[in-house]
mmCIF file of C-alpha atoms in Angstrom:
data_model
loop_
_atom_site.group_PDB
_atom_site.id
_atom_site.type_symbol
_atom_site.label_atom_id
_atom_site.label_comp_id
_atom_site.label_asym_id
_atom_site.label_seq_id
_atom_site.Cartn_x
_atom_site.Cartn_y
_atom_site.Cartn_z
ATOM 1 C CA MET A 37 62.139 -93.923 67.772
ATOM 2 C CA GLN A 38 63.329 -95.199 71.014
ATOM 3 C CA PHE A 39 65.082 -92.631 73.946
ATOM 4 C CA ASN A 40 66.917 -94.766 77.251
ATOM 5 C CA LYS A 41 69.103 -92.370 78.145
ATOM 6 C CA ILE A 42 68.269 -88.308 78.487
ATOM 7 C CA LEU A 43 70.675 -85.690 78.995
ATOM 8 C CA VAL A 44 69.452 -81.919 81.387
ATOM 9 C CA PRO A 45 72.124 -79.290 80.947
ATOM 10 C CA ILE A 46 71.296 -77.320 83.992
ATOM 11 C CA ASP A 47 72.549 -74.079 85.561
ATOM 12 C CA PHE A 48 70.006 -74.166 87.871
ATOM 13 C CA SER A 49 67.698 -70.961 86.443
ATOM 14 C CA GLU A 50 63.812 -71.415 85.857
ATOM 15 C CA PHE A 51 64.914 -71.883 82.427
ATOM 16 C CA SER A 52 66.602 -74.883 83.362
ATOM 17 C CA ASP A 53 64.349 -76.181 85.617
ATOM 18 C CA SER A 54 61.178 -76.219 82.840
ATOM 19 C CA ALA A 55 63.641 -78.093 80.877
ATOM 20 C CA VAL A 56 63.877 -80.700 83.384
ATOM 21 C CA ASP A 57 60.901 -80.535 84.366
ATOM 22 C CA TYR A 58 59.906 -81.902 80.207
ATOM 23 C CA ALA A 59 62.902 -83.751 80.326
ATOM 24 C CA LEU A 60 60.828 -85.773 83.336
ATOM 25 C CA PHE A 61 57.781 -86.418 81.269
ATOM 26 C CA TRP A 62 59.708 -87.540 78.238
ATOM 27 C CA GLY A 63 61.793 -89.960 80.925
ATOM 28 C CA GLU A 64 58.210 -91.583 82.130
ATOM 29 C CA LEU A 65 56.847 -92.215 78.507
ATOM 30 C CA PHE A 66 60.121 -93.395 77.645
ATOM 31 C CA GLY A 67 61.571 -95.930 80.563
ATOM 32 C CA ALA A 68 64.139 -93.290 79.748
ATOM 33 C CA GLU A 69 67.013 -92.136 83.117
ATOM 34 C CA VAL A 70 67.223 -88.807 82.462
ATOM 35 C CA THR A 71 70.928 -87.166 83.611
ATOM 36 C CA LEU A 72 71.033 -84.104 84.535
ATOM 37 C CA LEU A 73 74.736 -81.979 83.959
ATOM 38 C CA HIS A 74 76.395 -78.545 85.269
ATOM 39 C CA ALA A 75 79.565 -77.351 83.598
ATOM 40 C CA LEU A 76 81.814 -76.379 85.889
ATOM 41 C CA VAL A 77 82.921 -72.327 83.804
ATOM 42 C CA LEU A 78 85.530 -71.745 85.534
ATOM 43 C CA HIS A 79 88.644 -68.980 84.268
ATOM 44 C CA GLN A 80 91.892 -70.183 84.422
ATOM 45 C CA PHE A 81 94.691 -67.214 85.158
ATOM 46 C CA GLU A 82 96.363 -66.188 82.123
ATOM 47 C CA THR A 83 99.568 -66.359 83.549
ATOM 48 C CA GLY A 84 101.551 -69.627 83.900
ATOM 49 C CA GLU A 85 103.625 -69.286 87.004
ATOM 50 C CA GLU A 86 103.554 -71.822 90.065
ATOM 51 C CA GLU A 87 101.812 -70.146 92.305
ATOM 52 C CA HIS A 88 99.503 -68.714 90.563
ATOM 53 C CA LEU A 89 97.805 -72.564 89.406
ATOM 54 C CA ARG A 90 98.200 -73.372 92.873
ATOM 55 C CA ALA A 91 96.190 -70.787 93.862
ATOM 56 C CA TYR A 92 93.697 -71.363 91.298
ATOM 57 C CA GLU A 93 93.313 -74.988 91.895
ATOM 58 C CA LYS A 94 92.332 -74.620 95.631
ATOM 59 C CA PHE A 95 89.741 -71.915 93.920
ATOM 60 C CA ALA A 96 88.955 -74.824 90.865
ATOM 61 C CA ARG A 97 87.835 -77.313 93.983
ATOM 62 C CA VAL A 98 86.512 -75.463 96.181
ATOM 63 C CA LYS A 99 83.862 -74.128 93.967
ATOM 64 C CA GLU A 100 83.305 -77.888 92.212
ATOM 65 C CA GLU A 101 82.625 -79.032 96.099
ATOM 66 C CA HIS A 102 80.165 -76.303 95.969
ATOM 67 C CA MET A 103 78.003 -77.535 93.013
ATOM 68 C CA ARG A 104 78.348 -80.785 93.482
ATOM 69 C CA LEU A 105 76.458 -80.487 96.883
ATOM 70 C CA GLU A 106 74.292 -77.972 95.238
ATOM 71 C CA LEU A 107 73.541 -80.797 92.375
ATOM 72 C CA GLN A 108 73.276 -83.577 94.683
ATOM 73 C CA ARG A 109 70.787 -81.638 96.800
ATOM 74 C CA TYR A 110 68.854 -80.364 93.260
ATOM 75 C CA ASN A 111 68.858 -84.800 91.575
ATOM 76 C CA GLN A 112 66.774 -85.271 95.334
ATOM 77 C CA GLN A 113 64.094 -83.362 94.783
ATOM 78 C CA VAL A 114 63.661 -83.901 90.816
ATOM 79 C CA SER A 115 63.767 -87.270 91.636
ATOM 80 C CA ARG A 116 60.283 -86.659 93.626
ATOM 81 C CA ARG A 117 58.492 -85.663 90.445
ATOM 82 C CA ARG A 118 57.672 -88.342 88.947
ATOM 83 C CA PRO A 119 58.706 -91.947 88.698
ATOM 84 C CA VAL A 120 61.693 -91.376 86.842
ATOM 85 C CA THR A 121 64.860 -92.476 87.151
ATOM 86 C CA VAL A 122 67.487 -89.347 87.321
ATOM 87 C CA THR A 123 72.179 -89.472 87.472
ATOM 88 C CA SER A 124 73.242 -86.082 87.533
ATOM 89 C CA ARG A 125 77.157 -85.175 87.031
ATOM 90 C CA LEU A 126 79.054 -82.723 87.459
ATOM 91 C CA ILE A 127 82.385 -81.323 84.614
ATOM 92 C CA ARG A 128 85.078 -78.715 84.318
ATOM 93 C CA ALA A 129 84.426 -77.235 81.061
ATOM 94 C CA VAL A 130 85.695 -74.742 78.959
ATOM 95 C CA THR A 131 83.204 -73.447 78.068
ATOM 96 C CA ALA A 132 79.743 -74.723 78.963
ATOM 97 C CA ALA A 133 78.750 -75.629 74.572
ATOM 98 C CA ASP A 134 81.901 -77.285 74.623
ATOM 99 C CA GLY A 135 81.458 -79.914 77.346
ATOM 100 C CA ILE A 136 77.669 -80.268 77.106
ATOM 101 C CA LEU A 137 79.263 -82.138 72.999
ATOM 102 C CA GLU A 138 82.061 -83.685 74.646
ATOM 103 C CA GLU A 139 79.385 -85.416 77.244
ATOM 104 C CA ILE A 140 77.270 -86.393 74.358
ATOM 105 C CA TYR A 141 79.655 -87.284 71.788
ATOM 106 C CA ASN A 142 81.377 -89.577 75.041
ATOM 107 C CA ASN A 143 78.421 -91.300 77.033
ATOM 108 C CA GLY A 144 75.787 -92.618 74.827
ATOM 109 C CA TYR A 145 73.026 -90.384 75.486
ATOM 110 C CA ASP A 146 69.887 -90.557 72.802
ATOM 111 C CA MET A 147 68.333 -87.048 74.081
ATOM 112 C CA VAL A 148 69.591 -83.623 75.079
ATOM 113 C CA ILE A 149 67.049 -81.425 76.817
ATOM 114 C CA LEU A 150 68.288 -77.818 77.063
ATOM 115 C CA GLY A 151 65.905 -74.685 78.279
ATOM 116 C CA THR A 152 67.489 -71.661 76.618
ATOM 117 C CA HIS A 153 67.151 -68.240 77.987
ATOM 118 C CA GLY A 154 69.439 -69.063 80.747
ATOM 119 C CA ARG A 155 71.969 -66.791 83.454
ATOM 120 C CA THR A 156 73.194 -65.554 79.713
ATOM 121 C CA GLY A 157 69.306 -63.898 79.054
ATOM 122 C CA LEU A 158 68.668 -63.136 75.187
ATOM 123 C CA LYS A 159 71.439 -61.178 74.442
ATOM 124 C CA LYS A 160 73.934 -64.254 75.043
ATOM 125 C CA TRP A 161 71.609 -65.752 72.824
ATOM 126 C CA LEU A 162 71.413 -63.544 69.666
ATOM 127 C CA TYR A 163 75.111 -63.076 69.460
ATOM 128 C CA GLY A 164 75.918 -66.828 70.117
ATOM 129 C CA SER A 165 74.345 -68.867 72.833
ATOM 130 C CA VAL A 166 75.172 -72.314 74.108
ATOM 131 C CA ALA A 167 71.804 -73.720 72.941
ATOM 132 C CA GLU A 168 72.449 -72.915 69.245
ATOM 133 C CA LYS A 169 75.623 -74.315 69.291
ATOM 134 C CA VAL A 170 74.960 -77.762 71.048
ATOM 135 C CA VAL A 171 71.035 -77.807 68.541
ATOM 136 C CA ARG A 172 73.551 -77.039 65.893
ATOM 137 C CA LEU A 173 76.888 -79.359 66.824
ATOM 138 C CA SER A 174 74.854 -82.231 68.593
ATOM 139 C CA PRO A 175 75.057 -85.792 67.076
ATOM 140 C CA ILE A 176 72.160 -86.225 68.484
ATOM 141 C CA PRO A 177 68.029 -85.004 68.983
ATOM 142 C CA VAL A 178 68.258 -81.372 70.430
ATOM 143 C CA LEU A 179 65.279 -80.802 72.988
ATOM 144 C CA THR A 180 64.586 -76.804 73.254
ATOM 145 C CA VAL A 181 62.550 -75.063 75.874
ATOM 146 C CA HIS A 182 62.407 -71.743 76.507
ATOM 147 C CA HIS A 183 59.006 -70.866 77.981
ATOM 148 C CA PRO A 184 57.633 -73.302 81.773
ATOM 149 C CA VAL A 185 55.720 -75.831 79.613
ATOM 150 C CA LYS A 186 51.754 -75.563 80.452
ATOM 151 C CA ARG A 187 50.411 -78.653 78.929
ATOM 152 C CA PHE A 188 52.519 -82.392 79.272
ATOM 153 C CA ARG A 189 51.360 -84.043 76.684
ATOM 154 C CA VAL A 190 52.205 -84.057 72.201
ATOM 155 C CA ASP A 191 49.227 -83.787 70.778
ATOM 156 C CA ARG A 192 49.569 -81.730 67.676
ATOM 157 C CA ILE A 193 53.445 -82.045 66.259
ATOM 158 C CA LEU A 194 54.841 -79.429 63.181
ATOM 159 C CA VAL A 195 56.461 -80.182 61.118
ATOM 160 C CA PRO A 196 57.982 -77.349 58.150
ATOM 161 C CA VAL A 197 58.913 -79.318 55.147
ATOM 162 C CA ASP A 198 61.689 -77.671 51.810
ATOM 163 C CA PHE A 199 61.812 -81.471 50.665
ATOM 164 C CA SER A 200 65.228 -81.559 51.685
ATOM 165 C CA GLU A 201 66.953 -85.281 52.397
ATOM 166 C CA TYR A 202 67.227 -83.426 55.345
ATOM 167 C CA SER A 203 63.416 -82.885 56.329
ATOM 168 C CA ARG A 204 62.542 -86.230 54.149
ATOM 169 C CA LYS A 205 63.749 -87.595 57.360
ATOM 170 C CA ALA A 206 62.247 -85.277 59.967
ATOM 171 C CA VAL A 207 58.731 -86.565 58.181
ATOM 172 C CA GLN A 208 59.897 -90.320 59.412
ATOM 173 C CA ALA A 209 60.834 -89.295 62.735
ATOM 174 C CA ALA A 210 58.174 -86.850 63.480
ATOM 175 C CA ASP A 211 55.715 -89.809 62.034
ATOM 176 C CA GLU A 212 57.726 -92.420 65.491
ATOM 177 C CA LEU A 213 56.778 -89.815 67.278
ATOM 178 C CA ARG A 214 52.916 -89.393 65.782
ATOM 179 C CA ARG A 215 52.362 -93.471 67.059
ATOM 180 C CA VAL A 216 53.559 -92.594 70.149
ATOM 181 C CA PHE A 217 52.166 -89.754 71.506
ATOM 182 C CA GLN A 218 49.169 -90.717 69.743
ATOM 183 C CA ALA A 219 49.432 -87.108 68.187
ATOM 184 C CA GLN A 220 48.460 -85.191 64.427
ATOM 185 C CA LEU A 221 50.409 -83.915 62.632
ATOM 186 C CA HIS A 222 50.235 -80.941 60.383
ATOM 187 C CA PHE A 223 52.602 -80.587 57.787
ATOM 188 C CA LEU A 224 53.893 -77.393 56.199
ATOM 189 C CA HIS A 225 56.046 -75.856 53.606
ATOM 190 C CA VAL A 226 56.394 -72.279 53.107
ATOM 191 C CA ILE A 227 57.169 -70.901 50.054
ATOM 192 C CA TYR A 228 59.700 -67.365 49.499
ATOM 193 C CA PRO A 229 58.577 -65.193 47.693
ATOM 194 C CA GLU A 230 61.385 -63.769 45.317
ATOM 195 C CA PHE A 231 59.574 -61.049 42.622
ATOM 196 C CA HIS A 232 61.281 -58.561 40.357
ATOM 197 C CA PRO A 233 60.859 -54.799 41.278
ATOM 198 C CA ALA A 234 58.286 -54.536 38.325
ATOM 199 C CA TYR A 235 55.993 -57.348 40.073
ATOM 200 C CA TYR A 236 55.530 -55.000 42.780
ATOM 201 C CA VAL A 237 54.755 -51.954 40.637
ATOM 202 C CA ALA A 238 51.990 -54.687 38.960
ATOM 203 C CA GLY A 239 50.725 -53.466 41.923
ATOM 204 C CA ILE A 240 51.071 -57.889 42.174
ATOM 205 C CA GLU A 241 52.491 -59.248 45.943
ATOM 206 C CA SER A 242 52.073 -62.631 45.885
ATOM 207 C CA LEU A 243 53.519 -65.706 43.815
ATOM 208 C CA PHE A 244 49.645 -67.546 44.673
ATOM 209 C CA ALA A 245 48.305 -64.805 43.487
ATOM 210 C CA LEU A 246 51.165 -65.205 39.639
ATOM 211 C CA ASP A 247 50.474 -67.969 39.668
ATOM 212 C CA LYS A 248 46.863 -69.368 40.085
ATOM 213 C CA ASP A 249 48.337 -73.726 40.514
ATOM 214 C CA LEU A 250 51.182 -72.801 42.716
ATOM 215 C CA LYS A 251 49.446 -73.732 46.122
ATOM 216 C CA THR A 252 47.093 -76.770 44.932
ATOM 217 C CA ARG A 253 50.428 -78.157 42.618
ATOM 218 C CA SER A 254 52.552 -77.032 46.286
ATOM 219 C CA LEU A 255 49.721 -79.322 48.563
ATOM 220 C CA GLU A 256 50.110 -82.615 45.467
ATOM 221 C CA LYS A 257 53.858 -82.988 46.228
ATOM 222 C CA LEU A 258 53.879 -82.405 49.871
ATOM 223 C CA ARG A 259 51.087 -85.334 50.265
ATOM 224 C CA GLU A 260 53.688 -87.269 48.387
ATOM 225 C CA PHE A 261 56.917 -86.298 49.228
ATOM 226 C CA THR A 262 55.020 -86.956 53.668
ATOM 227 C CA GLY A 263 53.972 -90.853 51.596
ATOM 228 C CA ASN A 264 50.087 -89.150 52.458
ATOM 229 C CA ILE A 265 50.419 -90.610 56.534
ATOM 230 C CA ASN A 266 45.896 -90.615 57.510
ATOM 231 C CA ASP A 267 44.975 -90.159 60.493
ATOM 232 C CA GLY A 268 44.203 -86.973 60.026
ATOM 233 C CA ALA A 269 47.193 -85.114 59.185
ATOM 234 C CA ALA A 270 46.969 -81.508 58.383
ATOM 235 C CA TYR A 271 48.630 -80.567 55.309
ATOM 236 C CA THR A 272 49.466 -76.657 55.002
ATOM 237 C CA VAL A 273 50.953 -74.555 51.796
ATOM 238 C CA LEU A 274 52.200 -70.575 53.372
ATOM 239 C CA GLU A 275 53.976 -67.837 51.323
ATOM 240 C CA GLY A 276 56.673 -65.572 53.236
ATOM 241 C CA LYS A 277 59.393 -66.165 54.947
ATOM 242 C CA PRO A 278 60.168 -69.094 56.552
ATOM 243 C CA HIS A 279 61.272 -69.195 60.074
ATOM 244 C CA GLU A 280 58.109 -66.733 61.134
ATOM 245 C CA GLU A 281 55.438 -68.774 58.946
ATOM 246 C CA ILE A 282 56.589 -71.366 60.889
ATOM 247 C CA VAL A 283 56.605 -70.027 64.644
ATOM 248 C CA ASN A 284 53.240 -68.070 63.357
ATOM 249 C CA TYR A 285 51.332 -70.986 62.421
ATOM 250 C CA ALA A 286 52.251 -73.056 65.043
ATOM 251 C CA ARG A 287 51.451 -71.012 67.519
ATOM 252 C CA GLU A 288 47.096 -70.270 65.530
ATOM 253 C CA GLN A 289 47.306 -73.811 65.497
ATOM 254 C CA ASP A 290 48.345 -74.771 69.260
ATOM 255 C CA VAL A 291 51.108 -76.843 68.205
ATOM 256 C CA ASP A 292 52.978 -78.902 71.318
ATOM 257 C CA LEU A 293 55.394 -79.880 69.804
ATOM 258 C CA ILE A 294 58.057 -78.356 66.457
ATOM 259 C CA LEU A 295 60.144 -80.981 64.859
ATOM 260 C CA MET A 296 62.692 -80.013 62.187
ATOM 261 C CA ALA A 297 66.419 -81.363 59.984
ATOM 262 C CA THR A 298 69.444 -79.161 60.230
ATOM 263 C CA ARG A 299 71.860 -78.942 58.113
ATOM 264 C CA GLY A 300 74.727 -79.551 60.504
ATOM 265 C CA LEU A 301 76.766 -76.160 58.830
ATOM 266 C CA SER A 302 79.736 -75.146 60.644
ATOM 267 C CA GLY A 303 82.197 -72.517 59.732
ATOM 268 C CA LEU A 304 82.451 -69.992 56.983
ATOM 269 C CA GLU A 305 79.071 -71.917 55.680
ATOM 270 C CA HIS A 306 77.290 -71.272 58.575
ATOM 271 C CA LEU A 307 77.596 -67.899 59.222
ATOM 272 C CA LEU A 308 77.165 -66.871 55.289
ATOM 273 C CA ILE A 309 74.049 -69.040 55.267
ATOM 274 C CA GLY A 310 72.166 -68.773 58.724
ATOM 275 C CA SER A 311 69.599 -71.750 59.890
ATOM 276 C CA THR A 312 65.594 -71.488 58.697
ATOM 277 C CA THR A 313 65.188 -74.163 62.324
ATOM 278 C CA GLU A 314 68.153 -71.785 65.049
ATOM 279 C CA ARG A 315 65.658 -68.783 64.199
ATOM 280 C CA VAL A 316 62.475 -71.051 64.559
ATOM 281 C CA VAL A 317 64.489 -72.696 67.699
ATOM 282 C CA ARG A 318 65.117 -68.594 68.811
ATOM 283 C CA LEU A 319 61.179 -67.410 68.833
ATOM 284 C CA ALA A 320 59.266 -69.998 69.440
ATOM 285 C CA LYS A 321 56.777 -70.294 72.224
ATOM 286 C CA MET A 322 56.281 -74.889 72.252
ATOM 287 C CA PRO A 323 59.218 -77.089 72.718
ATOM 288 C CA VAL A 324 61.581 -77.887 68.915
ATOM 289 C CA LEU A 325 62.923 -80.990 68.956
ATOM 290 C CA THR A 326 65.921 -80.675 65.708
ATOM 291 C CA ILE A 327 67.232 -83.674 64.478
ATOM 292 C CA GLU A 328 71.121 -83.875 63.229
ATOM 293 C CA ARG A 329 71.448 -85.839 59.547
ATOM 294 C CA GLU A 330 74.119 -88.092 60.240
ATOM 295 C CA ARG A 331 71.656 -89.520 64.000
ATOM 296 C CA GLN A 332 69.434 -89.452 60.751
ATOM 297 C CA LYS A 333 70.895 -91.634 58.620
ATOM 298 C CA GLU A 334 70.990 -93.981 61.958
ATOM 299 C CA ALA A 335 67.147 -93.247 63.237
ATOM 300 C CA SER A 336 66.360 -94.744 59.502
ATOM 301 C CA THR A 337 68.137 -97.572 59.491
ATOM 302 C CA GLU A 338 67.020 -99.202 62.851
ATOM 303 C CA ALA A 339 63.354 -98.093 62.140
#
């Protein structure tokens, strides 16, 4: 897995600055060019009167020039942090997410690194944010950063596995990154318990209590599914809500990076089903790297 061009959307908040620092870390490691992108979102007048349109365009040009100068100053400051080639782009967009996605599709980037909970705050994230939309629709890997990264290394990588083809590709990608970072892989499978009410009446609250060999069989299947990767990989099977168990395990094991596949859901299907990946991206304290299914196919072909 090689990253030559890394895109970092910024809004000049502390969250995006943290993402920039992490992007510089990855850029130095992979010898990649880092591009800072600021999407200038201006709300158009609803009326189409020529006078209003001229006033809008004048305001837009002034705002654009101001942001261009700010972006240039920030680019210069960022370029001094690490020996990485840093460029910047300013675009106009109807929405920040749409602008970022258009930039991704048109300019040959290999990865997006972005901070979450920016100026729009937590409430915006919960009801659908820039990060959520980019994670769901990006054709390339997206690395989300929530908090200032305290440790610029990747010693432990967590890979949740649900035995689907999506997670198989995540396993392949994780093995490639393991070699780059010399990291330990943690493979985790979470069984979501669904009980008939009668079992609760009988005092049975765990599938592991109901089926004594379930954990052993699941561990064997997990090892087989991941190809029995050596080099000290850890294999764990837990019971509970997948996103909660993944986030808790990552915290308890002091994981540096979570690597997950997205299923590319959209529209009504996404609304009804939701996404374990998106919940993990939202709640995890450490960076989360998501790989979209079509991109995975390309990566596996190149490997």
